[in-house]
Amino acid sequence: MKKEIQIQGIDAVEITGIADTNLKILEDSFTCKILLRGDTIFMDGDEQPVTQAEEVISEMMNTFSRKNSLTEGDVRSLVALISEGHHVKANDSEQVLLYTKQGKIVPKSEGQRTMVETCQNSDISLVIGPAGTGKTYLAVAQAVAAFKNRHVKRIILSRPAVEAGENLGFLPGDLREKIDPYLTPLYDALHDMFASATLKSHVSKRVIEVVPLAYMRGRTLNDAFIILDEAQNCTAMQMKMFLTRMGPNSKAIITGDVTQMDLPSRDNSGLLQAETLLKGIDGIGFVYMTEEDVVRHRLVKDIIKAYNKNGGNKGGK
């Protein structure tokens, strides 16, 4: 019997151990061949030992998700538990995007599952939906997973710094201090997915960049996962500029909420224009999320419905 398990969102060595120590423990315990190639673990042997080894590996990833670490002792304990027939029922429908110290990141609604599937199958994805549907968080999780799995070499996160009620010139601080508040939601997501020291190192080396959209002009981004957040506040020219930054082996996710525009006129929105112009182009996917996909506090869904009934188009991000 042959089985394959792909390790997603975790550095493979965190699971297999240095010099595949953890895999050797499994081989000795279940008398089957276990081999790591890239990010995939291959198993070959009789049905029972392979099935047991597969279950242990699944629980090893769950353990790492909970503790942000996995020791040889953890592996031996899981081997003993599952060898004695104490099986843990797997949730086959659960699609894990990333394992973090806070736990697994998985899509929690039908719209979120559609978003993940579309983004995986498209080089450019436009994700449109109301506040609280997890657009930004899931986009960042997919970028981090692609980076950790070495599918891309860097992550670029961007937002338009639109003056929503405050003039940048009257805010205190230098240009970076004025702009950083607009980028805070992107930093928040990254802090959930990386250890602080690791994130600081990646940012200092510009492996991960969080930048205002205006800073993207003139760049060509190869081997990168690029996210444009709050795209409803891009002008048509800014959207064209962003879309033409992509180089070879790059992927882009564009997220936006067309009910929360800070532009003077909806006619200026690059997101609305892109939605019209880009449909039907192979490799570009569209996802539309609704209030049914809201994953924040239970009241957020009802608040969005109330505003939609009243024709309101302003609210919290």
PDB file of C-alpha atoms in Angstrom:
ATOM      1  CA  MET A   1       0.000   0.000   0.000  1.00  0.00           C
ATOM      2  CA  LYS A   2       1.318   3.444  -0.952  1.00  0.00           C
ATOM      3  CA  LYS A   3       0.329   6.777   0.638  1.00  0.00           C
ATOM      4  CA  GLU A   4       1.405  10.404   0.239  1.00  0.00           C
ATOM      5  CA  ILE A   5       1.039  13.281   2.711  1.00  0.00           C
ATOM      6  CA  GLN A   6       1.864  16.834   1.642  1.00  0.00           C
ATOM      7  CA  ILE A   7       3.147  19.129   4.365  1.00  0.00           C
ATOM      8  CA  GLN A   8       1.581  22.559   3.896  1.00  0.00           C
ATOM      9  CA  GLY A   9       2.263  25.722   5.852  1.00  0.00           C
ATOM     10  CA  ILE A  10       5.042  24.168   7.966  1.00  0.00           C
ATOM     11  CA  ASP A  11       8.738  23.814   7.287  1.00  0.00           C
ATOM     12  CA  ALA A  12       9.013  20.057   6.643  1.00  0.00           C
ATOM     13  CA  VAL A  13      11.926  19.664   9.073  1.00  0.00           C
ATOM     14  CA  GLU A  14       9.610  20.748  11.927  1.00  0.00           C
ATOM     15  CA  ILE A  15       7.667  17.521  11.343  1.00  0.00           C
ATOM     16  CA  THR A  16      10.295  15.091  10.096  1.00  0.00           C
ATOM     17  CA  GLY A  17      12.984  16.171  12.555  1.00  0.00           C
ATOM     18  CA  ILE A  18      16.650  16.922  11.895  1.00  0.00           C
ATOM     19  CA  ALA A  19      18.055  14.229   9.570  1.00  0.00           C
ATOM     20  CA  ASP A  20      14.515  12.756   9.432  1.00  0.00           C
ATOM     21  CA  THR A  21      14.770  11.519  13.015  1.00  0.00           C
ATOM     22  CA  ASN A  22      11.003  11.452  13.509  1.00  0.00           C
ATOM     23  CA  LEU A  23      10.436   9.499  10.297  1.00  0.00           C
ATOM     24  CA  LYS A  24      12.963   6.889  11.443  1.00  0.00           C
ATOM     25  CA  ILE A  25      10.978   6.472  14.666  1.00  0.00           C
ATOM     26  CA  LEU A  26       7.879   5.784  12.559  1.00  0.00           C
ATOM     27  CA  GLU A  27       9.705   3.346  10.288  1.00  0.00           C
ATOM     28  CA  ASP A  28      10.993   1.380  13.274  1.00  0.00           C
ATOM     29  CA  SER A  29       7.557   1.366  14.918  1.00  0.00           C
ATOM     30  CA  PHE A  30       5.357   0.464  11.944  1.00  0.00           C
ATOM     31  CA  THR A  31       7.712  -1.521   9.683  1.00  0.00           C
ATOM     32  CA  CYS A  32       7.046   0.451   6.531  1.00  0.00           C
ATOM     33  CA  LYS A  33       9.202   2.650   4.299  1.00  0.00           C
ATOM     34  CA  ILE A  34       8.794   6.384   4.893  1.00  0.00           C
ATOM     35  CA  LEU A  35      10.604   8.949   2.765  1.00  0.00           C
ATOM     36  CA  LEU A  36      10.497  12.752   2.499  1.00  0.00           C
ATOM     37  CA  ARG A  37      10.898  14.343  -0.919  1.00  0.00           C
ATOM     38  CA  GLY A  38      10.440  18.091  -1.009  1.00  0.00           C
ATOM     39  CA  ASP A  39       7.305  18.818   0.996  1.00  0.00           C
ATOM     40  CA  THR A  40       5.746  15.362   0.499  1.00  0.00           C
ATOM     41  CA  ILE A  41       6.060  12.302   2.734  1.00  0.00           C
ATOM     42  CA  PHE A  42       5.829   8.978   0.843  1.00  0.00           C
ATOM     43  CA  MET A  43       4.858   5.745   2.644  1.00  0.00           C
ATOM     44  CA  ASP A  44       4.987   2.188   1.335  1.00  0.00           C
ATOM     45  CA  GLY A  45       4.144  -1.063   3.116  1.00  0.00           C
ATOM     46  CA  ASP A  46       1.311  -3.240   4.363  1.00  0.00           C
ATOM     47  CA  GLU A  47      -2.063  -1.542   4.858  1.00  0.00           C
ATOM     48  CA  GLN A  48      -2.212  -1.491   8.675  1.00  0.00           C
ATOM     49  CA  PRO A  49       1.260  -0.033   9.403  1.00  0.00           C
ATOM     50  CA  VAL A  50       0.925   2.544   6.618  1.00  0.00           C
ATOM     51  CA  THR A  51      -2.507   3.618   7.905  1.00  0.00           C
ATOM     52  CA  GLN A  52      -1.183   3.911  11.457  1.00  0.00           C
ATOM     53  CA  ALA A  53       1.873   5.869  10.335  1.00  0.00           C
ATOM     54  CA  GLU A  54      -0.373   8.208   8.338  1.00  0.00           C
ATOM     55  CA  GLU A  55      -2.499   8.875  11.425  1.00  0.00           C
ATOM     56  CA  VAL A  56       0.582   9.563  13.557  1.00  0.00           C
ATOM     57  CA  ILE A  57       1.907  12.055  10.991  1.00  0.00           C
ATOM     58  CA  SER A  58      -1.454  13.826  10.958  1.00  0.00           C
ATOM     59  CA  GLU A  59      -1.385  14.078  14.753  1.00  0.00           C
ATOM     60  CA  MET A  60       2.238  15.247  14.644  1.00  0.00           C
ATOM     61  CA  MET A  61       1.108  18.206  12.523  1.00  0.00           C
ATOM     62  CA  ASN A  62      -1.792  18.872  14.909  1.00  0.00           C
ATOM     63  CA  THR A  63       0.610  18.785  17.853  1.00  0.00           C
ATOM     64  CA  PHE A  64       2.939  21.261  16.156  1.00  0.00           C
ATOM     65  CA  SER A  65      -0.082  23.482  15.461  1.00  0.00           C
ATOM     66  CA  ARG A  66      -1.022  23.554  19.145  1.00  0.00           C
ATOM     67  CA  LYS A  67       2.471  23.880  20.641  1.00  0.00           C
ATOM     68  CA  ASN A  68       4.483  25.467  17.818  1.00  0.00           C
ATOM     69  CA  SER A  69       6.973  22.660  18.470  1.00  0.00           C
ATOM     70  CA  LEU A  70       7.256  18.884  18.111  1.00  0.00           C
ATOM     71  CA  THR A  71       9.701  16.769  20.133  1.00  0.00           C
ATOM     72  CA  GLU A  72      10.824  13.166  19.765  1.00  0.00           C
ATOM     73  CA  GLY A  73       8.926  12.506  22.987  1.00  0.00           C
ATOM     74  CA  ASP A  74       5.724  13.796  21.362  1.00  0.00           C
ATOM     75  CA  VAL A  75       6.275  11.470  18.402  1.00  0.00           C
ATOM     76  CA  ARG A  76       6.914   8.413  20.590  1.00  0.00           C
ATOM     77  CA  SER A  77       3.832   9.174  22.693  1.00  0.00           C
ATOM     78  CA  LEU A  78       1.662   9.402  19.564  1.00  0.00           C
ATOM     79  CA  VAL A  79       3.152   6.155  18.223  1.00  0.00           C
ATOM     80  CA  ALA A  80       2.338   4.372  21.502  1.00  0.00           C
ATOM     81  CA  LEU A  81      -1.200   5.806  21.609  1.00  0.00           C
ATOM     82  CA  ILE A  82      -2.123   4.934  18.023  1.00  0.00           C
ATOM     83  CA  SER A  83      -0.394   1.529  18.153  1.00  0.00           C
ATOM     84  CA  GLU A  84      -2.770   0.645  20.992  1.00  0.00           C
ATOM     85  CA  GLY A  85      -5.778   1.434  18.805  1.00  0.00           C
ATOM     86  CA  HIS A  86      -6.696   4.854  20.211  1.00  0.00           C
ATOM     87  CA  HIS A  87      -7.469   6.377  16.845  1.00  0.00           C
ATOM     88  CA  VAL A  88      -8.252  10.038  16.321  1.00  0.00           C
ATOM     89  CA  LYS A  89     -10.969  10.575  13.760  1.00  0.00           C
ATOM     90  CA  ALA A  90      -9.679  12.759  10.946  1.00  0.00           C
ATOM     91  CA  ASN A  91     -11.792  15.529   9.466  1.00  0.00           C
ATOM     92  CA  ASP A  92     -11.363  14.838   5.771  1.00  0.00           C
ATOM     93  CA  SER A  93     -13.249  17.991   4.777  1.00  0.00           C
ATOM     94  CA  GLU A  94     -10.882  20.277   6.701  1.00  0.00           C
ATOM     95  CA  GLN A  95      -8.373  22.046   4.483  1.00  0.00           C
ATOM     96  CA  VAL A  96      -5.470  23.320   6.539  1.00  0.00           C
ATOM     97  CA  LEU A  97      -3.812  26.365   4.984  1.00  0.00           C
ATOM     98  CA  LEU A  98      -1.256  26.983   7.676  1.00  0.00           C
ATOM     99  CA  TYR A  99      -0.177  25.734  11.091  1.00  0.00           C
ATOM    100  CA  THR A 100       0.607  28.521  13.566  1.00  0.00           C
ATOM    101  CA  LYS A 101       1.193  28.839  17.308  1.00  0.00           C
ATOM    102  CA  GLN A 102      -2.459  29.958  17.585  1.00  0.00           C
ATOM    103  CA  GLY A 103      -3.637  26.789  15.837  1.00  0.00           C
ATOM    104  CA  LYS A 104      -4.603  25.713  12.346  1.00  0.00           C
ATOM    105  CA  ILE A 105      -5.839  28.230   9.807  1.00  0.00           C
ATOM    106  CA  VAL A 106      -8.681  26.675   7.838  1.00  0.00           C
ATOM    107  CA  PRO A 107     -11.493  28.117   5.694  1.00  0.00           C
ATOM    108  CA  LYS A 108     -14.602  28.366   7.894  1.00  0.00           C
ATOM    109  CA  SER A 109     -17.390  29.026   5.395  1.00  0.00           C
ATOM    110  CA  GLU A 110     -18.405  28.019   1.891  1.00  0.00           C
ATOM    111  CA  GLY A 111     -17.266  31.384   0.561  1.00  0.00           C
ATOM    112  CA  GLN A 112     -13.884  31.019   2.241  1.00  0.00           C
ATOM    113  CA  ARG A 113     -13.469  27.524   0.801  1.00  0.00           C
ATOM    114  CA  THR A 114     -14.326  28.894  -2.658  1.00  0.00           C
ATOM    115  CA  MET A 115     -11.790  31.683  -2.146  1.00  0.00           C
ATOM    116  CA  VAL A 116      -8.999  29.251  -1.271  1.00  0.00           C
ATOM    117  CA  GLU A 117      -9.801  26.952  -4.203  1.00  0.00           C
ATOM    118  CA  THR A 118      -9.991  29.842  -6.671  1.00  0.00           C
ATOM    119  CA  CYS A 119      -6.758  31.404  -5.439  1.00  0.00           C
ATOM    120  CA  GLN A 120      -4.930  28.089  -5.678  1.00  0.00           C
ATOM    121  CA  ASN A 121      -6.079  27.607  -9.273  1.00  0.00           C
ATOM    122  CA  SER A 122      -5.561  31.187 -10.516  1.00  0.00           C
ATOM    123  CA  ASP A 123      -2.481  33.352 -10.933  1.00  0.00           C
ATOM    124  CA  ILE A 124      -4.545  36.463 -10.159  1.00  0.00           C
ATOM    125  CA  SER A 125      -7.632  36.350  -7.928  1.00  0.00           C
ATOM    126  CA  LEU A 126     -10.064  39.166  -7.177  1.00  0.00           C
ATOM    127  CA  VAL A 127     -11.911  38.556  -3.901  1.00  0.00           C
ATOM    128  CA  ILE A 128     -14.834  40.906  -3.261  1.00  0.00           C
ATOM    129  CA  GLY A 129     -16.940  40.862  -0.113  1.00  0.00           C
ATOM    130  CA  PRO A 130     -18.019  42.711   3.033  1.00  0.00           C
ATOM    131  CA  ALA A 131     -16.049  43.363   6.207  1.00  0.00           C
ATOM    132  CA  GLY A 132     -15.420  40.407   8.501  1.00  0.00           C
ATOM    133  CA  THR A 133     -15.380  37.672   5.852  1.00  0.00           C
ATOM    134  CA  GLY A 134     -11.669  36.937   6.336  1.00  0.00           C
ATOM    135  CA  LYS A 135     -10.538  38.124   2.904  1.00  0.00           C
ATOM    136  CA  THR A 136      -7.315  39.734   4.083  1.00  0.00           C
ATOM    137  CA  TYR A 137      -6.439  37.088   6.672  1.00  0.00           C
ATOM    138  CA  LEU A 138      -6.918  34.157   4.288  1.00  0.00           C
ATOM    139  CA  ALA A 139      -4.989  35.947   1.549  1.00  0.00           C
ATOM    140  CA  VAL A 140      -2.039  36.501   3.897  1.00  0.00           C
ATOM    141  CA  ALA A 141      -2.256  32.886   5.137  1.00  0.00           C
ATOM    142  CA  GLN A 142      -2.009  31.598   1.568  1.00  0.00           C
ATOM    143  CA  ALA A 143       0.961  33.866   0.892  1.00  0.00           C
ATOM    144  CA  VAL A 144       2.748  32.678   4.042  1.00  0.00           C
ATOM    145  CA  ALA A 145       2.014  29.022   3.216  1.00  0.00           C
ATOM    146  CA  ALA A 146       3.426  29.477  -0.300  1.00  0.00           C
ATOM    147  CA  PHE A 147       6.526  31.142   1.157  1.00  0.00           C
ATOM    148  CA  LYS A 148       7.084  28.476   3.830  1.00  0.00           C
ATOM    149  CA  ASN A 149       6.622  25.746   1.224  1.00  0.00           C
ATOM    150  CA  ARG A 150       9.241  27.529  -0.959  1.00  0.00           C
ATOM    151  CA  HIS A 151       6.812  28.063  -3.838  1.00  0.00           C
ATOM    152  CA  VAL A 152       7.751  31.765  -3.797  1.00  0.00           C
ATOM    153  CA  LYS A 153      10.803  33.618  -2.511  1.00  0.00           C
ATOM    154  CA  ARG A 154       9.096  36.680  -1.052  1.00  0.00           C
ATOM    155  CA  ILE A 155       5.806  38.213   0.016  1.00  0.00           C
ATOM    156  CA  ILE A 156       4.644  41.714  -0.920  1.00  0.00           C
ATOM    157  CA  LEU A 157       1.612  43.133   0.920  1.00  0.00           C
ATOM    158  CA  SER A 158       0.167  46.444  -0.169  1.00  0.00           C
ATOM    159  CA  ARG A 159      -2.703  48.851   0.483  1.00  0.00           C
ATOM    160  CA  PRO A 160      -3.660  52.212  -0.975  1.00  0.00           C
ATOM    161  CA  ALA A 161      -3.116  54.957   1.619  1.00  0.00           C
ATOM    162  CA  VAL A 162      -6.359  56.797   0.980  1.00  0.00           C
ATOM    163  CA  GLU A 163      -7.118  59.793   3.185  1.00  0.00           C
ATOM    164  CA  ALA A 164     -10.340  58.648   4.865  1.00  0.00           C
ATOM    165  CA  GLY A 165     -11.398  61.647   6.928  1.00  0.00           C
ATOM    166  CA  GLU A 166      -7.852  62.668   7.922  1.00  0.00           C
ATOM    167  CA  ASN A 167      -5.257  64.566   5.935  1.00  0.00           C
ATOM    168  CA  LEU A 168      -1.860  62.847   5.966  1.00  0.00           C
ATOM    169  CA  GLY A 169      -0.106  66.197   6.040  1.00  0.00           C
ATOM    170  CA  PHE A 170      -1.654  67.039   9.425  1.00  0.00           C
ATOM    171  CA  LEU A 171      -0.858  63.678  11.039  1.00  0.00           C
ATOM    172  CA  PRO A 172       2.222  63.601  13.326  1.00  0.00           C
ATOM    173  CA  GLY A 173       5.473  61.884  12.386  1.00  0.00           C
ATOM    174  CA  ASP A 174       7.505  61.204   9.250  1.00  0.00           C
ATOM    175  CA  LEU A 175       6.076  59.608   6.097  1.00  0.00           C
ATOM    176  CA  ARG A 176       6.449  56.027   7.418  1.00  0.00           C
ATOM    177  CA  GLU A 177       4.725  56.922  10.705  1.00  0.00           C
ATOM    178  CA  LYS A 178       1.907  58.587   8.779  1.00  0.00           C
ATOM    179  CA  ILE A 179       1.390  55.575   6.507  1.00  0.00           C
ATOM    180  CA  ASP A 180       1.875  52.662   8.937  1.00  0.00           C
ATOM    181  CA  PRO A 181      -1.644  52.953  10.453  1.00  0.00           C
ATOM    182  CA  TYR A 182      -3.092  52.095   7.036  1.00  0.00           C
ATOM    183  CA  LEU A 183      -0.963  48.940   6.947  1.00  0.00           C
ATOM    184  CA  THR A 184      -1.682  47.722  10.494  1.00  0.00           C
ATOM    185  CA  PRO A 185      -4.192  44.967   9.500  1.00  0.00           C
ATOM    186  CA  LEU A 186      -1.529  43.391   7.284  1.00  0.00           C
ATOM    187  CA  TYR A 187       1.054  43.474  10.078  1.00  0.00           C
ATOM    188  CA  ASP A 188      -1.527  41.987  12.478  1.00  0.00           C
ATOM    189  CA  ALA A 189      -2.058  38.990  10.204  1.00  0.00           C
ATOM    190  CA  LEU A 190       1.679  38.452   9.773  1.00  0.00           C
ATOM    191  CA  HIS A 191       2.266  38.537  13.544  1.00  0.00           C
ATOM    192  CA  ASP A 192      -0.239  35.677  13.886  1.00  0.00           C
ATOM    193  CA  MET A 193       1.679  33.571  11.368  1.00  0.00           C
ATOM    194  CA  PHE A 194       5.342  34.197  12.210  1.00  0.00           C
ATOM    195  CA  ALA A 195       7.354  34.329  15.412  1.00  0.00           C
ATOM    196  CA  SER A 196       8.241  37.964  16.154  1.00  0.00           C
ATOM    197  CA  ALA A 197      11.980  37.477  15.649  1.00  0.00           C
ATOM    198  CA  THR A 198      11.441  35.616  12.383  1.00  0.00           C
ATOM    199  CA  LEU A 199       9.082  38.267  11.040  1.00  0.00           C
ATOM    200  CA  LYS A 200      11.468  41.063  12.023  1.00  0.00           C
ATOM    201  CA  SER A 201      14.298  39.283  10.215  1.00  0.00           C
ATOM    202  CA  HIS A 202      12.245  38.727   7.053  1.00  0.00           C
ATOM    203  CA  VAL A 203      11.112  42.367   7.016  1.00  0.00           C
ATOM    204  CA  SER A 204      14.649  43.699   7.557  1.00  0.00           C
ATOM    205  CA  LYS A 205      15.898  41.562   4.644  1.00  0.00           C
ATOM    206  CA  ARG A 206      12.900  42.683   2.530  1.00  0.00           C
ATOM    207  CA  VAL A 207      11.877  39.066   2.048  1.00  0.00           C
ATOM    208  CA  ILE A 208       8.539  40.312   3.361  1.00  0.00           C
ATOM    209  CA  GLU A 209       7.462  43.838   2.448  1.00  0.00           C
ATOM    210  CA  VAL A 210       4.420  45.742   3.679  1.00  0.00           C
ATOM    211  CA  VAL A 211       4.176  48.871   1.561  1.00  0.00           C
ATOM    212  CA  PRO A 212       1.718  51.509   0.370  1.00  0.00           C
ATOM    213  CA  LEU A 213       0.525  50.912  -3.175  1.00  0.00           C
ATOM    214  CA  ALA A 214       2.325  54.010  -4.478  1.00  0.00           C
ATOM    215  CA  TYR A 215       5.670  52.338  -3.631  1.00  0.00           C
ATOM    216  CA  MET A 216       4.973  49.572  -6.186  1.00  0.00           C
ATOM    217  CA  ARG A 217       5.447  51.796  -9.224  1.00  0.00           C
ATOM    218  CA  GLY A 218       8.300  50.823 -11.531  1.00  0.00           C
ATOM    219  CA  ARG A 219       8.923  47.417  -9.923  1.00  0.00           C
ATOM    220  CA  THR A 220       8.873  43.940 -11.481  1.00  0.00           C
ATOM    221  CA  LEU A 221       8.095  41.246  -8.920  1.00  0.00           C
ATOM    222  CA  ASN A 222       9.413  37.768  -9.731  1.00  0.00           C
ATOM    223  CA  ASP A 223       8.911  34.650  -7.575  1.00  0.00           C
ATOM    224  CA  ALA A 224       6.592  36.635  -5.315  1.00  0.00           C
ATOM    225  CA  PHE A 225       3.188  36.314  -3.672  1.00  0.00           C
ATOM    226  CA  ILE A 226       1.603  39.760  -3.957  1.00  0.00           C
ATOM    227  CA  ILE A 227      -1.498  40.942  -2.090  1.00  0.00           C
ATOM    228  CA  LEU A 228      -3.390  44.156  -2.722  1.00  0.00           C
ATOM    229  CA  ASP A 229      -5.807  44.839   0.128  1.00  0.00           C
ATOM    230  CA  GLU A 230      -8.665  47.389   0.232  1.00  0.00           C
ATOM    231  CA  ALA A 231      -8.516  47.536  -3.556  1.00  0.00           C
ATOM    232  CA  GLN A 232     -11.837  49.382  -3.780  1.00  0.00           C
ATOM    233  CA  ASN A 233      -9.818  52.482  -2.893  1.00  0.00           C
ATOM    234  CA  CYS A 234      -7.450  52.145  -5.881  1.00  0.00           C
ATOM    235  CA  THR A 235      -7.903  54.385  -8.870  1.00  0.00           C
ATOM    236  CA  ALA A 236      -8.074  52.802 -12.313  1.00  0.00           C
ATOM    237  CA  MET A 237      -4.484  53.834 -13.052  1.00  0.00           C
ATOM    238  CA  GLN A 238      -3.254  52.425  -9.740  1.00  0.00           C
ATOM    239  CA  MET A 239      -4.951  49.098 -10.417  1.00  0.00           C
ATOM    240  CA  LYS A 240      -3.399  48.859 -13.873  1.00  0.00           C
ATOM    241  CA  MET A 241      -0.013  49.708 -12.369  1.00  0.00           C
ATOM    242  CA  PHE A 242      -0.399  46.980  -9.726  1.00  0.00           C
ATOM    243  CA  LEU A 243      -1.567  44.299 -12.167  1.00  0.00           C
ATOM    244  CA  THR A 244       1.401  44.913 -14.444  1.00  0.00           C
ATOM    245  CA  ARG A 245       3.990  44.431 -11.653  1.00  0.00           C
ATOM    246  CA  MET A 246       3.803  40.633 -11.847  1.00  0.00           C
ATOM    247  CA  GLY A 247       6.843  38.756 -13.072  1.00  0.00           C
ATOM    248  CA  PRO A 248       7.457  35.039 -13.707  1.00  0.00           C
ATOM    249  CA  ASN A 249       6.336  32.562 -11.010  1.00  0.00           C
ATOM    250  CA  SER A 250       4.291  35.177  -9.161  1.00  0.00           C
ATOM    251  CA  LYS A 251       0.771  35.026  -7.797  1.00  0.00           C
ATOM    252  CA  ALA A 252      -1.534  37.877  -6.777  1.00  0.00           C
ATOM    253  CA  ILE A 253      -4.644  38.195  -4.632  1.00  0.00           C
ATOM    254  CA  ILE A 254      -6.664  41.416  -4.748  1.00  0.00           C
ATOM    255  CA  THR A 255      -9.234  41.940  -2.009  1.00  0.00           C
ATOM    256  CA  GLY A 256     -11.846  44.634  -1.633  1.00  0.00           C
ATOM    257  CA  ASP A 257     -15.249  45.670  -0.322  1.00  0.00           C
ATOM    258  CA  VAL A 258     -17.184  47.731  -2.844  1.00  0.00           C
ATOM    259  CA  THR A 259     -19.511  49.025  -0.093  1.00  0.00           C
ATOM    260  CA  GLN A 260     -16.642  50.799   1.704  1.00  0.00           C
ATOM    261  CA  MET A 261     -15.092  53.206  -0.775  1.00  0.00           C
ATOM    262  CA  ASP A 262     -13.144  56.241   0.351  1.00  0.00           C
ATOM    263  CA  LEU A 263     -12.677  57.573  -3.193  1.00  0.00           C
ATOM    264  CA  PRO A 264     -14.612  60.706  -4.182  1.00  0.00           C
ATOM    265  CA  SER A 265     -16.495  58.783  -6.882  1.00  0.00           C
ATOM    266  CA  ARG A 266     -17.262  55.099  -7.461  1.00  0.00           C
ATOM    267  CA  ASP A 267     -16.484  55.713 -11.131  1.00  0.00           C
ATOM    268  CA  ASN A 268     -12.824  56.133 -10.166  1.00  0.00           C
ATOM    269  CA  SER A 269     -12.535  52.692  -8.515  1.00  0.00           C
ATOM    270  CA  GLY A 270      -9.934  50.487 -10.150  1.00  0.00           C
ATOM    271  CA  LEU A 271     -11.508  47.438  -8.524  1.00  0.00           C
ATOM    272  CA  LEU A 272     -14.852  48.016 -10.230  1.00  0.00           C
ATOM    273  CA  GLN A 273     -13.141  48.647 -13.555  1.00  0.00           C
ATOM    274  CA  ALA A 274     -10.976  45.519 -13.202  1.00  0.00           C
ATOM    275  CA  GLU A 275     -14.060  43.476 -12.348  1.00  0.00           C
ATOM    276  CA  THR A 276     -15.550  44.488 -15.703  1.00  0.00           C
ATOM    277  CA  LEU A 277     -12.429  44.357 -17.884  1.00  0.00           C
ATOM    278  CA  LEU A 278     -10.749  41.175 -16.649  1.00  0.00           C
ATOM    279  CA  LYS A 279     -13.622  38.693 -16.618  1.00  0.00           C
ATOM    280  CA  GLY A 280     -13.107  35.874 -19.064  1.00  0.00           C
ATOM    281  CA  ILE A 281      -9.297  36.064 -19.040  1.00  0.00           C
ATOM    282  CA  ASP A 282      -7.784  32.633 -18.427  1.00  0.00           C
ATOM    283  CA  GLY A 283      -5.804  32.546 -15.183  1.00  0.00           C
ATOM    284  CA  ILE A 284      -7.796  35.305 -13.465  1.00  0.00           C
ATOM    285  CA  GLY A 285     -10.391  34.148 -10.920  1.00  0.00           C
ATOM    286  CA  PHE A 286     -13.226  35.988  -9.187  1.00  0.00           C
ATOM    287  CA  VAL A 287     -14.709  35.245  -5.758  1.00  0.00           C
ATOM    288  CA  TYR A 288     -17.757  36.971  -4.284  1.00  0.00           C
ATOM    289  CA  MET A 289     -18.270  36.624  -0.549  1.00  0.00           C
ATOM    290  CA  THR A 290     -21.414  37.641   1.338  1.00  0.00           C
ATOM    291  CA  GLU A 291     -22.520  38.370   4.888  1.00  0.00           C
ATOM    292  CA  GLU A 292     -23.018  34.598   5.263  1.00  0.00           C
ATOM    293  CA  ASP A 293     -19.219  34.271   5.240  1.00  0.00           C
ATOM    294  CA  VAL A 294     -18.658  36.686   8.134  1.00  0.00           C
ATOM    295  CA  VAL A 295     -16.439  35.056  10.769  1.00  0.00           C
ATOM    296  CA  ARG A 296     -16.134  37.915  13.264  1.00  0.00           C
ATOM    297  CA  HIS A 297     -18.511  38.456  16.201  1.00  0.00           C
ATOM    298  CA  ARG A 298     -21.996  37.068  15.500  1.00  0.00           C
ATOM    299  CA  LEU A 299     -23.425  40.613  15.508  1.00  0.00           C
ATOM    300  CA  VAL A 300     -21.268  41.703  12.555  1.00  0.00           C
ATOM    301  CA  LYS A 301     -23.376  39.630  10.176  1.00  0.00           C
ATOM    302  CA  ASP A 302     -26.581  41.251  11.445  1.00  0.00           C
ATOM    303  CA  ILE A 303     -25.014  44.724  11.294  1.00  0.00           C
ATOM    304  CA  ILE A 304     -24.032  44.236   7.646  1.00  0.00           C
ATOM    305  CA  LYS A 305     -27.529  43.012   6.785  1.00  0.00           C
ATOM    306  CA  ALA A 306     -29.072  46.045   8.522  1.00  0.00           C
ATOM    307  CA  TYR A 307     -26.878  48.479   6.603  1.00  0.00           C
ATOM    308  CA  ASN A 308     -27.544  46.663   3.313  1.00  0.00           C
ATOM    309  CA  LYS A 309     -31.316  46.922   3.888  1.00  0.00           C
ATOM    310  CA  ASN A 310     -30.960  50.632   4.543  1.00  0.00           C
ATOM    311  CA  GLY A 311     -28.799  51.188   1.474  1.00  0.00           C
ATOM    312  CA  GLY A 312     -25.844  52.284   3.626  1.00  0.00           C
ATOM    313  CA  ASN A 313     -22.360  51.955   2.153  1.00  0.00           C
ATOM    314  CA  LYS A 314     -20.049  53.037   4.951  1.00  0.00           C
ATOM    315  CA  GLY A 315     -18.754  51.078   7.922  1.00  0.00           C
ATOM    316  CA  GLY A 316     -15.789  49.628   9.761  1.00  0.00           C
ATOM    317  CA  LYS A 317     -13.037  47.903   7.864  1.00  0.00           C
TER     318      LYS A 317
END
